[in-house]
């Protein structure tokens, strides 16, 4: 995991090395400064020599200036290394997601991916900067200060060793316990936020059933639990300060006692004693800092793991080594195809499908939820790979084609479709980058979208908000169809793409297809019988198997499932048209 | 000109910041006055102890070590006694330090708990309008981001600032005791440090806010593209999407780099200003001591120098906290904005009570549940009348607009007898959902009257009004919990048997029993593993267990497969029997079976009547119904 992440440092390696280097130099200066201070006291003040005071004072000023320069440079490089590292992480994740196949995408939720690329990366960025600066600074400070102490008085330094042992033991104990509680805390914290989320989105239900008090009580209980855990964790952390004080004071007392003896004997000067006092502080402070870094790192470990998960995800589809570069025609063949979303799970979504569709044919597909309609068509443009058998387009296995070529020739209008921020024209040109306005208009006329676009004040330059929220469901679907038509595909697949379009418009779209693109193979998945009944043939799917593939009339006679669906829709279950999209929607 | 407005803006920003900070502190103090008093006592105790300690270093050299070096037979007795005395002070100091650190945990975490609960309670009390006019993501971000930054401020920054302040103050007191001129030098240097820090903080705050803006842009872009990732794949648009992302990502890197560079400056600059302050004091002190300036002994100077270091360190620590304080205050402001939103008001005084019918046909209040309810209506003259709850709803000349300027419903008149079914049809945006929002007073009408069993609904207590209305929304929301708990949401005191009976009525029993744990199956994340149809069945069961006389149904438009749809259909039909029902209809059968159909267009009822009547009229309804035929 760490290797995966560190690989993303890339061009910021230099900055990542310079930052700790300058931090090191800065620390060196800081460690030497008390040494100079001691000289000011011993050789200057005690000896009554003002010249020495000036000399050492000047030296100290010089060192302070150097330390400042090193510090600024260290900060500069740490900032650019960490923000560059974060930038690379986001870039690498984003790039990797682009290589994902559909089954990879299914694994991650949109919200999950967004959090990983923003919050988690920011956490890592902060942790990285912290490591570059403090993780180098503290141990160096510790070591240098210790060396200086030994230099001054090896025997007195033993006091430090004892202090460090006591303090480290206490800190390790506190940290181990608190990180464990904190992990639990953050899990509860997520749960609490999840329940808020639930309330925000279901506020109408809460209010309609007058359940405000009920929700308040539930929330209060959760908040109380969280409080107790937090107090437990932070209560332990509250020991940090007193423990630190205990050790520092202990050191001062011991130093005073033994120091006095040494001075009397003459093996220590008063200046050295004051230097020792200030080294006590820096040694122990660096230990404290180190323990803080430790907490930071454990807290960001979860983020690191989630980022690595995305980076390590490998697309499970690959282009063939020597791809076919031409698709002869729009015929489709399924040769005994079986398919499941989780390979080898035994739960087959599609079982032994054997179908042969001629180029230019119009095929309707109907069946209940979960019968495998979408799964079936998704295999044609190789959004997923089959488990057994093979899917052929133009007589050749789809796995032999270059994926980009295949997907440009097999246009799918997905069930859950989206428009992107930008003008209508921008969105349409996803289908063909250099499409002219005329080409776009032509496609929109076919998809019955031109009529409502013309009624917008800005026509084809109308701005689409994120997710297409400013057009109605039916308008969105028609724009998506037009976008797919611009590819001029050999095969066009509509996956329940006219469900929000009224029956009249639905019918005219199908009529336009029949007249204008007769050579294109058309697959239409629908819930409404009326959307498929005039197709050349209708495929009836039930529980992942083909249970009928014939014309409307023949199916009515021979297929009980098809008959049942027809009857249900013509008697009671039919839709009362949603006329919003037929005529009035231009007003929006 | 622009300069003055900019500086004015800056001063109001700062005033606002201080005001928010004051409010946060006030909020902390509100419930923890005594604890806070104890904290102050402990801080003073620990401060006094450390002053003692600091002053001791001076005496150590002058009063103990110096005489010892001079005497031939050193007597360590006085030193040992002095050390013991100091040790005692230290012990007190340590205890006090633990005391205030530990109490601060209670204060800060307790404050966070109270804040969360109050925030949530307040949110629950807000009118639906608030949720309709604010993005849910923004409301959530108050809980996830803003409360969290405030938590960090309260539990980390505030204790650290307190600690630092204590050190600064105690060091100053000791410094003043030791030597006044040197203290002035130190003060001057600290003033310089504060000045530099505030300049740097200003610059870095600028870049930090740019960084937040860039982060927002990147966030929005990722969200949009990840949501449409499958479309990106289908259209082979990967390269382009990476290219666009790089541009935004690079802008973010740039602003993050600048912001961090500036904030990283604070530490070395302050630390080394501290060093300079040290040198100045050392040189001036040495000059003074050597020139025989009164009272400045070697020991005093040495302890003073230690104090100088102690005083400048916390100043740089506090300055490092300024960024997080500024950021937390921005979050705190959003939290208080939400808490200052006007809650839903309720002037209703008519309540719903259990009742029984007396022999003479009038109603009488009773405490036990009789499955008969009455509206208890107190009058101004002190008398109370009871009206039987029946489910009679009338609209009389109702106008409504979400904003006063734009009226979306005009002069709506309708009359629903108990048990009747009223269907609303019409295009998207015609006002169907709006009408149903008015009956349960999610929104209040601008003009006209709505009466429930003859009582103006403005006089009815909102809770009781809503309790008498069942509602099944288009999008079904489920709560974390078991299936049983979700059904029981309709009526909290319903028994398991009643819940199961409701599920059977709603046709949901069948699929529930097939779930892994039946009625005890847990749902998380809004019941994500259920199909749309199954969720609707649960929503119907939930309304059925509440058993209200009036129902509002918003039929789902999303396509569900024919078989489940049939189940939903039957469930809805069973639920509607014997109840006054307002239904926003999308299904043919629902419309056909209605007692009265209201055709809405642009906020007006343009046609009304039964299915046959409307077909005969050959108006808009006829057009809608035969849409297919006309297009052909």
PDB file of C-alpha atoms in Angstrom, chain A residues 12 33 37 45-46 48 50 53-54 57 60-61 64 67-68 71-72 75-76 79-80 83-84 87 90-91 94-95 97-100 102 105-106 110 113-114 117 125 129 133 186 189 192-193 196-212 214-216 219-220 223-224 226-227 230-231 234 238-239 241-242 245-246 249 253 256-257 260-261 263-264 270 274 277 285 368-369 384 404 407 412 414 416-418 420-421 430-431 433 466 483 487 496 504 511 527 564 568 572-576 578-580 584, chain B residues 50 56-57 60-61 65 68-69 74 76 79-80 83 87 90 94 97-98 101-102 105-106 109-110 113 116-117 120-121 123-126 128 131-132 136 140 143-144 148 151 155 163 219 221-238 240-242 245-246 249 252-253 256-257 260-261 264-265 268-269 272 275-276 278-279 283 286-287 290 298 301-302 317 344 427 437 442 463 466 471 473 477 479-480 489-492 542 557 559 561-563 565-566 586-589 620-621 624 627 631-632:
ATOM      1  CA  UNK A  12       8.276  15.904  -6.487  1.00  0.00           C
ATOM      2  CA  UNK A  33      22.088  27.907  19.441  1.00  0.00           C
ATOM      3  CA  UNK A  37      24.028  30.793  24.633  1.00  0.00           C
ATOM      4  CA  UNK A  45      28.802  37.486  31.253  1.00  0.00           C
ATOM      5  CA  UNK A  46      30.529  35.412  33.927  1.00  0.00           C
ATOM      6  CA  UNK A  48      32.817  40.044  32.521  1.00  0.00           C
ATOM      7  CA  UNK A  50      31.636  42.390  26.860  1.00  0.00           C
ATOM      8  CA  UNK A  53      29.196  38.823  24.577  1.00  0.00           C
ATOM      9  CA  UNK A  54      29.105  40.821  21.350  1.00  0.00           C
ATOM     10  CA  UNK A  57      25.723  37.439  20.183  1.00  0.00           C
ATOM     11  CA  UNK A  60      23.970  33.626  17.409  1.00  0.00           C
ATOM     12  CA  UNK A  61      22.249  36.224  15.222  1.00  0.00           C
ATOM     13  CA  UNK A  64      19.325  32.509  13.747  1.00  0.00           C
ATOM     14  CA  UNK A  67      18.083  28.802  10.680  1.00  0.00           C
ATOM     15  CA  UNK A  68      15.414  31.143   9.355  1.00  0.00           C
ATOM     16  CA  UNK A  71      13.270  26.886   7.865  1.00  0.00           C
ATOM     17  CA  UNK A  72      11.690  28.925   5.108  1.00  0.00           C
ATOM     18  CA  UNK A  75       8.553  24.943   4.504  1.00  0.00           C
ATOM     19  CA  UNK A  76       8.616  25.931   0.850  1.00  0.00           C
ATOM     20  CA  UNK A  79       4.454  22.667   0.731  1.00  0.00           C
ATOM     21  CA  UNK A  80       5.258  22.025  -2.895  1.00  0.00           C
ATOM     22  CA  UNK A  83       0.555  19.624  -2.718  1.00  0.00           C
ATOM     23  CA  UNK A  84       2.277  18.034  -5.720  1.00  0.00           C
ATOM     24  CA  UNK A  87      -2.170  16.448  -7.166  1.00  0.00           C
ATOM     25  CA  UNK A  90      -5.815  12.672  -7.632  1.00  0.00           C
ATOM     26  CA  UNK A  91      -4.517  12.478 -11.174  1.00  0.00           C
ATOM     27  CA  UNK A  94      -8.779   9.765 -11.953  1.00  0.00           C
ATOM     28  CA  UNK A  95      -6.760   8.194 -14.753  1.00  0.00           C
ATOM     29  CA  UNK A  97     -10.910   5.177 -12.982  1.00  0.00           C
ATOM     30  CA  UNK A  98     -11.008   6.051 -16.679  1.00  0.00           C
ATOM     31  CA  UNK A  99      -9.598   2.627 -17.490  1.00  0.00           C
ATOM     32  CA  UNK A 100     -12.217   0.889 -15.339  1.00  0.00           C
ATOM     33  CA  UNK A 102     -18.297  -1.464 -15.980  1.00  0.00           C
ATOM     34  CA  UNK A 105     -17.218   0.920 -11.719  1.00  0.00           C
ATOM     35  CA  UNK A 106     -19.981  -1.097 -10.066  1.00  0.00           C
ATOM     36  CA  UNK A 110     -19.938   7.816  -6.841  1.00  0.00           C
ATOM     37  CA  UNK A 113     -14.970   7.901  -5.284  1.00  0.00           C
ATOM     38  CA  UNK A 114     -15.523  11.605  -4.686  1.00  0.00           C
ATOM     39  CA  UNK A 117     -10.310  11.875  -4.440  1.00  0.00           C
ATOM     40  CA  UNK A 125      -1.504  15.633   1.861  1.00  0.00           C
ATOM     41  CA  UNK A 129       3.637  17.447   4.886  1.00  0.00           C
ATOM     42  CA  UNK A 133       8.685  18.418   8.405  1.00  0.00           C
ATOM     43  CA  UNK A 186     -14.802   7.572  13.930  1.00  0.00           C
ATOM     44  CA  UNK A 189     -19.224   9.275  13.939  1.00  0.00           C
ATOM     45  CA  UNK A 192     -24.229   9.431  13.270  1.00  0.00           C
ATOM     46  CA  UNK A 193     -23.753  11.368  10.059  1.00  0.00           C
ATOM     47  CA  UNK A 196     -28.528  12.760   9.742  1.00  0.00           C
ATOM     48  CA  UNK A 197     -28.344  12.113   6.018  1.00  0.00           C
ATOM     49  CA  UNK A 198     -31.295   9.778   6.335  1.00  0.00           C
ATOM     50  CA  UNK A 199     -33.311  12.445   8.107  1.00  0.00           C
ATOM     51  CA  UNK A 200     -32.471  15.160   5.639  1.00  0.00           C
ATOM     52  CA  UNK A 201     -33.558  13.139   2.645  1.00  0.00           C
ATOM     53  CA  UNK A 202     -36.624  11.641   4.319  1.00  0.00           C
ATOM     54  CA  UNK A 203     -37.768  14.819   6.049  1.00  0.00           C
ATOM     55  CA  UNK A 204     -41.177  14.651   4.355  1.00  0.00           C
ATOM     56  CA  UNK A 205     -41.806  11.208   5.836  1.00  0.00           C
ATOM     57  CA  UNK A 206     -40.643  12.344   9.276  1.00  0.00           C
ATOM     58  CA  UNK A 207     -42.922  15.363   9.205  1.00  0.00           C
ATOM     59  CA  UNK A 208     -45.884  13.592   7.633  1.00  0.00           C
ATOM     60  CA  UNK A 209     -45.853  10.946  10.365  1.00  0.00           C
ATOM     61  CA  UNK A 210     -45.052  13.565  13.057  1.00  0.00           C
ATOM     62  CA  UNK A 211     -41.949  11.637  14.123  1.00  0.00           C
ATOM     63  CA  UNK A 212     -39.739  14.609  15.027  1.00  0.00           C
ATOM     64  CA  UNK A 214     -38.906  10.019  17.870  1.00  0.00           C
ATOM     65  CA  UNK A 215     -35.991  11.024  15.645  1.00  0.00           C
ATOM     66  CA  UNK A 216     -34.708  13.476  18.257  1.00  0.00           C
ATOM     67  CA  UNK A 219     -30.286  11.042  17.643  1.00  0.00           C
ATOM     68  CA  UNK A 220     -29.723  12.070  21.239  1.00  0.00           C
ATOM     69  CA  UNK A 223     -24.865  11.604  20.299  1.00  0.00           C
ATOM     70  CA  UNK A 224     -24.601  10.563  23.967  1.00  0.00           C
ATOM     71  CA  UNK A 226     -20.406   9.314  20.874  1.00  0.00           C
ATOM     72  CA  UNK A 227     -19.822  11.751  23.729  1.00  0.00           C
ATOM     73  CA  UNK A 230     -14.861  10.864  22.931  1.00  0.00           C
ATOM     74  CA  UNK A 231     -14.499  11.666  26.629  1.00  0.00           C
ATOM     75  CA  UNK A 234      -9.628  12.544  25.144  1.00  0.00           C
ATOM     76  CA  UNK A 238      -5.471  14.839  28.873  1.00  0.00           C
ATOM     77  CA  UNK A 239      -2.793  12.872  30.725  1.00  0.00           C
ATOM     78  CA  UNK A 241       0.376  17.360  29.524  1.00  0.00           C
ATOM     79  CA  UNK A 242       0.691  16.441  33.211  1.00  0.00           C
ATOM     80  CA  UNK A 245       5.236  18.287  33.175  1.00  0.00           C
ATOM     81  CA  UNK A 246       6.047  15.560  35.644  1.00  0.00           C
ATOM     82  CA  UNK A 249      10.016  19.007  36.539  1.00  0.00           C
ATOM     83  CA  UNK A 253      14.997  18.963  40.153  1.00  0.00           C
ATOM     84  CA  UNK A 256      19.591  21.165  40.053  1.00  0.00           C
ATOM     85  CA  UNK A 257      20.711  18.720  42.704  1.00  0.00           C
ATOM     86  CA  UNK A 260      25.021  21.853  42.067  1.00  0.00           C
ATOM     87  CA  UNK A 261      27.358  19.078  43.140  1.00  0.00           C
ATOM     88  CA  UNK A 263      29.586  22.854  39.858  1.00  0.00           C
ATOM     89  CA  UNK A 264      30.963  22.744  43.362  1.00  0.00           C
ATOM     90  CA  UNK A 270      26.708  27.551  35.454  1.00  0.00           C
ATOM     91  CA  UNK A 274      21.413  26.550  31.864  1.00  0.00           C
ATOM     92  CA  UNK A 277      17.908  23.111  31.217  1.00  0.00           C
ATOM     93  CA  UNK A 285       9.116  18.454  23.256  1.00  0.00           C
ATOM     94  CA  UNK A 368     -39.536  -8.484 -15.797  1.00  0.00           C
ATOM     95  CA  UNK A 369     -37.051  -6.688 -13.542  1.00  0.00           C
ATOM     96  CA  UNK A 384     -18.807  -6.860 -19.579  1.00  0.00           C
ATOM     97  CA  UNK A 404     -13.046   2.032 -28.944  1.00  0.00           C
ATOM     98  CA  UNK A 407     -18.181   1.106 -28.821  1.00  0.00           C
ATOM     99  CA  UNK A 412     -25.869   2.175 -26.276  1.00  0.00           C
ATOM    100  CA  UNK A 414     -28.015   3.511 -21.087  1.00  0.00           C
ATOM    101  CA  UNK A 416     -29.378   5.403 -16.168  1.00  0.00           C
ATOM    102  CA  UNK A 417     -28.196   8.114 -18.476  1.00  0.00           C
ATOM    103  CA  UNK A 418     -26.715  11.487 -17.731  1.00  0.00           C
ATOM    104  CA  UNK A 420     -23.130  16.915 -18.503  1.00  0.00           C
ATOM    105  CA  UNK A 421     -22.663  20.567 -17.639  1.00  0.00           C
ATOM    106  CA  UNK A 430     -19.959  13.667 -27.267  1.00  0.00           C
ATOM    107  CA  UNK A 431     -21.312  11.440 -30.015  1.00  0.00           C
ATOM    108  CA  UNK A 433     -16.591  15.586 -31.751  1.00  0.00           C
ATOM    109  CA  UNK A 466     -25.134  19.324 -13.789  1.00  0.00           C
ATOM    110  CA  UNK A 483     -26.288  11.956 -28.786  1.00  0.00           C
ATOM    111  CA  UNK A 487     -22.139   8.249 -33.800  1.00  0.00           C
ATOM    112  CA  UNK A 496     -35.484   1.506 -21.578  1.00  0.00           C
ATOM    113  CA  UNK A 504     -47.129   9.350 -29.090  1.00  0.00           C
ATOM    114  CA  UNK A 511     -41.122   5.576 -37.031  1.00  0.00           C
ATOM    115  CA  UNK A 527     -41.570  -2.025 -20.277  1.00  0.00           C
ATOM    116  CA  UNK A 564     -49.749 -12.220 -19.511  1.00  0.00           C
ATOM    117  CA  UNK A 568     -51.930  -6.826 -17.659  1.00  0.00           C
ATOM    118  CA  UNK A 572     -55.315  -2.259 -15.478  1.00  0.00           C
ATOM    119  CA  UNK A 573     -51.621  -1.788 -15.192  1.00  0.00           C
ATOM    120  CA  UNK A 574     -51.138   0.549 -18.111  1.00  0.00           C
ATOM    121  CA  UNK A 575     -49.743   4.017 -17.757  1.00  0.00           C
ATOM    122  CA  UNK A 576     -51.901   7.029 -17.836  1.00  0.00           C
ATOM    123  CA  UNK A 578     -47.394  11.489 -18.752  1.00  0.00           C
ATOM    124  CA  UNK A 579     -48.224  14.135 -21.241  1.00  0.00           C
ATOM    125  CA  UNK A 580     -45.750  16.586 -19.801  1.00  0.00           C
ATOM    126  CA  UNK A 584     -46.169  21.457 -22.729  1.00  0.00           C
TER     127      UNK A 584
ATOM    128  CA  UNK B  50       5.378  27.278  37.295  1.00  0.00           C
ATOM    129  CA  UNK B  56      13.744  29.003  41.601  1.00  0.00           C
ATOM    130  CA  UNK B  57      16.295  28.694  38.796  1.00  0.00           C
ATOM    131  CA  UNK B  60      19.403  28.139  42.585  1.00  0.00           C
ATOM    132  CA  UNK B  61      22.466  29.822  41.156  1.00  0.00           C
ATOM    133  CA  UNK B  65      25.223  27.174  44.104  1.00  0.00           C
ATOM    134  CA  UNK B  68      28.396  26.407  47.857  1.00  0.00           C
ATOM    135  CA  UNK B  69      31.266  27.073  45.477  1.00  0.00           C
ATOM    136  CA  UNK B  74      29.753  22.589  51.289  1.00  0.00           C
ATOM    137  CA  UNK B  76      23.881  20.664  50.815  1.00  0.00           C
ATOM    138  CA  UNK B  79      19.621  23.111  48.757  1.00  0.00           C
ATOM    139  CA  UNK B  80      17.851  19.853  49.550  1.00  0.00           C
ATOM    140  CA  UNK B  83      14.379  21.441  46.202  1.00  0.00           C
ATOM    141  CA  UNK B  87       8.976  19.749  44.337  1.00  0.00           C
ATOM    142  CA  UNK B  90       5.575  21.281  41.108  1.00  0.00           C
ATOM    143  CA  UNK B  94       0.963  18.944  37.867  1.00  0.00           C
ATOM    144  CA  UNK B  97      -2.647  20.816  35.021  1.00  0.00           C
ATOM    145  CA  UNK B  98      -4.311  17.426  34.980  1.00  0.00           C
ATOM    146  CA  UNK B 101      -6.971  19.368  31.004  1.00  0.00           C
ATOM    147  CA  UNK B 102      -9.442  16.739  32.161  1.00  0.00           C
ATOM    148  CA  UNK B 105     -12.394  17.430  27.883  1.00  0.00           C
ATOM    149  CA  UNK B 106     -15.795  17.347  29.552  1.00  0.00           C
ATOM    150  CA  UNK B 109     -16.991  17.237  24.301  1.00  0.00           C
ATOM    151  CA  UNK B 110     -20.131  18.155  26.219  1.00  0.00           C
ATOM    152  CA  UNK B 113     -22.736  16.900  22.104  1.00  0.00           C
ATOM    153  CA  UNK B 116     -25.053  18.365  17.728  1.00  0.00           C
ATOM    154  CA  UNK B 117     -28.286  17.602  19.534  1.00  0.00           C
ATOM    155  CA  UNK B 120     -30.431  18.229  14.921  1.00  0.00           C
ATOM    156  CA  UNK B 121     -33.491  19.201  16.983  1.00  0.00           C
ATOM    157  CA  UNK B 123     -33.271  20.988  11.905  1.00  0.00           C
ATOM    158  CA  UNK B 124     -36.188  18.678  12.645  1.00  0.00           C
ATOM    159  CA  UNK B 125     -38.295  21.693  13.586  1.00  0.00           C
ATOM    160  CA  UNK B 126     -37.640  23.561  10.349  1.00  0.00           C
ATOM    161  CA  UNK B 128     -40.310  21.745   4.589  1.00  0.00           C
ATOM    162  CA  UNK B 131     -35.337  21.560   2.851  1.00  0.00           C
ATOM    163  CA  UNK B 132     -36.837  22.383  -0.522  1.00  0.00           C
ATOM    164  CA  UNK B 136     -29.265  18.495   0.899  1.00  0.00           C
ATOM    165  CA  UNK B 140     -25.098  17.571   5.318  1.00  0.00           C
ATOM    166  CA  UNK B 143     -22.766  18.202  10.047  1.00  0.00           C
ATOM    167  CA  UNK B 144     -19.806  16.544   8.388  1.00  0.00           C
ATOM    168  CA  UNK B 148     -15.985  18.587  12.535  1.00  0.00           C
ATOM    169  CA  UNK B 151     -14.797  19.905  17.061  1.00  0.00           C
ATOM    170  CA  UNK B 155     -10.955  19.988  21.510  1.00  0.00           C
ATOM    171  CA  UNK B 163      -2.064  26.422  27.677  1.00  0.00           C
ATOM    172  CA  UNK B 219     -15.074  18.135  -6.185  1.00  0.00           C
ATOM    173  CA  UNK B 221     -16.183  17.970 -11.542  1.00  0.00           C
ATOM    174  CA  UNK B 222     -15.295  14.584 -10.057  1.00  0.00           C
ATOM    175  CA  UNK B 223     -18.829  14.149  -8.783  1.00  0.00           C
ATOM    176  CA  UNK B 224     -20.318  14.869 -12.181  1.00  0.00           C
ATOM    177  CA  UNK B 225     -17.905  12.668 -14.104  1.00  0.00           C
ATOM    178  CA  UNK B 226     -18.013   9.754 -11.665  1.00  0.00           C
ATOM    179  CA  UNK B 227     -21.770   9.854 -11.805  1.00  0.00           C
ATOM    180  CA  UNK B 228     -21.625   9.674 -15.582  1.00  0.00           C
ATOM    181  CA  UNK B 229     -18.631   7.337 -15.771  1.00  0.00           C
ATOM    182  CA  UNK B 230     -20.569   4.664 -17.642  1.00  0.00           C
ATOM    183  CA  UNK B 231     -21.587   7.212 -20.259  1.00  0.00           C
ATOM    184  CA  UNK B 232     -17.960   8.300 -20.536  1.00  0.00           C
ATOM    185  CA  UNK B 233     -17.028   4.682 -21.258  1.00  0.00           C
ATOM    186  CA  UNK B 234     -19.774   4.149 -23.798  1.00  0.00           C
ATOM    187  CA  UNK B 235     -18.712   7.255 -25.703  1.00  0.00           C
ATOM    188  CA  UNK B 236     -14.945   6.567 -25.333  1.00  0.00           C
ATOM    189  CA  UNK B 237     -14.577  10.009 -23.801  1.00  0.00           C
ATOM    190  CA  UNK B 238     -11.841   9.071 -21.316  1.00  0.00           C
ATOM    191  CA  UNK B 240     -10.980  14.297 -22.938  1.00  0.00           C
ATOM    192  CA  UNK B 241     -12.249  13.890 -19.417  1.00  0.00           C
ATOM    193  CA  UNK B 242      -8.702  13.352 -18.109  1.00  0.00           C
ATOM    194  CA  UNK B 245      -9.560  17.167 -14.979  1.00  0.00           C
ATOM    195  CA  UNK B 246      -5.827  17.905 -15.222  1.00  0.00           C
ATOM    196  CA  UNK B 249      -6.343  19.589 -10.613  1.00  0.00           C
ATOM    197  CA  UNK B 252      -5.817  23.244  -7.070  1.00  0.00           C
ATOM    198  CA  UNK B 253      -2.215  22.141  -6.672  1.00  0.00           C
ATOM    199  CA  UNK B 256      -2.605  24.567  -2.169  1.00  0.00           C
ATOM    200  CA  UNK B 257       1.108  25.057  -2.721  1.00  0.00           C
ATOM    201  CA  UNK B 260       0.844  26.007   2.564  1.00  0.00           C
ATOM    202  CA  UNK B 261       4.039  27.824   1.712  1.00  0.00           C
ATOM    203  CA  UNK B 264       4.753  27.185   6.710  1.00  0.00           C
ATOM    204  CA  UNK B 265       6.571  30.498   6.991  1.00  0.00           C
ATOM    205  CA  UNK B 268      10.583  29.396  11.326  1.00  0.00           C
ATOM    206  CA  UNK B 269      10.037  33.149  11.316  1.00  0.00           C
ATOM    207  CA  UNK B 272      13.985  32.837  14.935  1.00  0.00           C
ATOM    208  CA  UNK B 275      16.135  33.679  18.977  1.00  0.00           C
ATOM    209  CA  UNK B 276      16.831  37.301  18.105  1.00  0.00           C
ATOM    210  CA  UNK B 278      17.064  36.054  23.193  1.00  0.00           C
ATOM    211  CA  UNK B 279      20.295  37.542  21.840  1.00  0.00           C
ATOM    212  CA  UNK B 283      23.570  41.373  25.200  1.00  0.00           C
ATOM    213  CA  UNK B 286      25.169  41.511  30.009  1.00  0.00           C
ATOM    214  CA  UNK B 287      25.893  45.173  29.431  1.00  0.00           C
ATOM    215  CA  UNK B 290      28.554  44.364  33.910  1.00  0.00           C
ATOM    216  CA  UNK B 298      24.082  36.771  36.966  1.00  0.00           C
ATOM    217  CA  UNK B 301      19.902  37.165  33.914  1.00  0.00           C
ATOM    218  CA  UNK B 302      20.132  33.398  33.419  1.00  0.00           C
ATOM    219  CA  UNK B 317       2.209  28.258  18.858  1.00  0.00           C
ATOM    220  CA  UNK B 344     -42.087  25.866  11.775  1.00  0.00           C
ATOM    221  CA  UNK B 427     -48.425  17.687 -17.047  1.00  0.00           C
ATOM    222  CA  UNK B 437     -48.348  19.807   0.069  1.00  0.00           C
ATOM    223  CA  UNK B 442     -46.090  21.547   4.538  1.00  0.00           C
ATOM    224  CA  UNK B 463     -49.048  17.370  14.619  1.00  0.00           C
ATOM    225  CA  UNK B 466     -50.640  15.279  10.022  1.00  0.00           C
ATOM    226  CA  UNK B 471     -48.977   9.769   2.884  1.00  0.00           C
ATOM    227  CA  UNK B 473     -44.594   9.473  -1.573  1.00  0.00           C
ATOM    228  CA  UNK B 477     -37.463   6.584   2.040  1.00  0.00           C
ATOM    229  CA  UNK B 479     -34.765   4.216   7.759  1.00  0.00           C
ATOM    230  CA  UNK B 480     -31.889   2.218   9.185  1.00  0.00           C
ATOM    231  CA  UNK B 489     -42.887   4.058  11.786  1.00  0.00           C
ATOM    232  CA  UNK B 490     -46.500   4.644  10.807  1.00  0.00           C
ATOM    233  CA  UNK B 491     -47.719   4.126  14.382  1.00  0.00           C
ATOM    234  CA  UNK B 492     -45.158   3.663  17.142  1.00  0.00           C
ATOM    235  CA  UNK B 542     -46.312   1.967   6.678  1.00  0.00           C
ATOM    236  CA  UNK B 557     -43.710   7.159 -12.454  1.00  0.00           C
ATOM    237  CA  UNK B 559     -41.101   1.853 -14.485  1.00  0.00           C
ATOM    238  CA  UNK B 561     -41.882  -4.613 -13.852  1.00  0.00           C
ATOM    239  CA  UNK B 562     -45.402  -5.706 -14.590  1.00  0.00           C
ATOM    240  CA  UNK B 563     -45.725  -8.301 -11.861  1.00  0.00           C
ATOM    241  CA  UNK B 565     -46.610  -3.307 -10.388  1.00  0.00           C
ATOM    242  CA  UNK B 566     -49.673  -5.471 -10.107  1.00  0.00           C
ATOM    243  CA  UNK B 586     -50.054   8.011 -13.358  1.00  0.00           C
ATOM    244  CA  UNK B 587     -51.861   4.727 -13.799  1.00  0.00           C
ATOM    245  CA  UNK B 588     -54.832   4.291 -16.006  1.00  0.00           C
ATOM    246  CA  UNK B 589     -56.729   2.119 -13.569  1.00  0.00           C
ATOM    247  CA  UNK B 620     -57.852  18.113 -22.471  1.00  0.00           C
ATOM    248  CA  UNK B 621     -58.513  14.896 -20.579  1.00  0.00           C
ATOM    249  CA  UNK B 624     -54.365  13.001 -22.674  1.00  0.00           C
ATOM    250  CA  UNK B 627     -52.689  10.744 -26.727  1.00  0.00           C
ATOM    251  CA  UNK B 631     -50.500  11.816 -32.610  1.00  0.00           C
ATOM    252  CA  UNK B 632     -51.315   9.306 -35.285  1.00  0.00           C
TER     253      UNK B 632
END
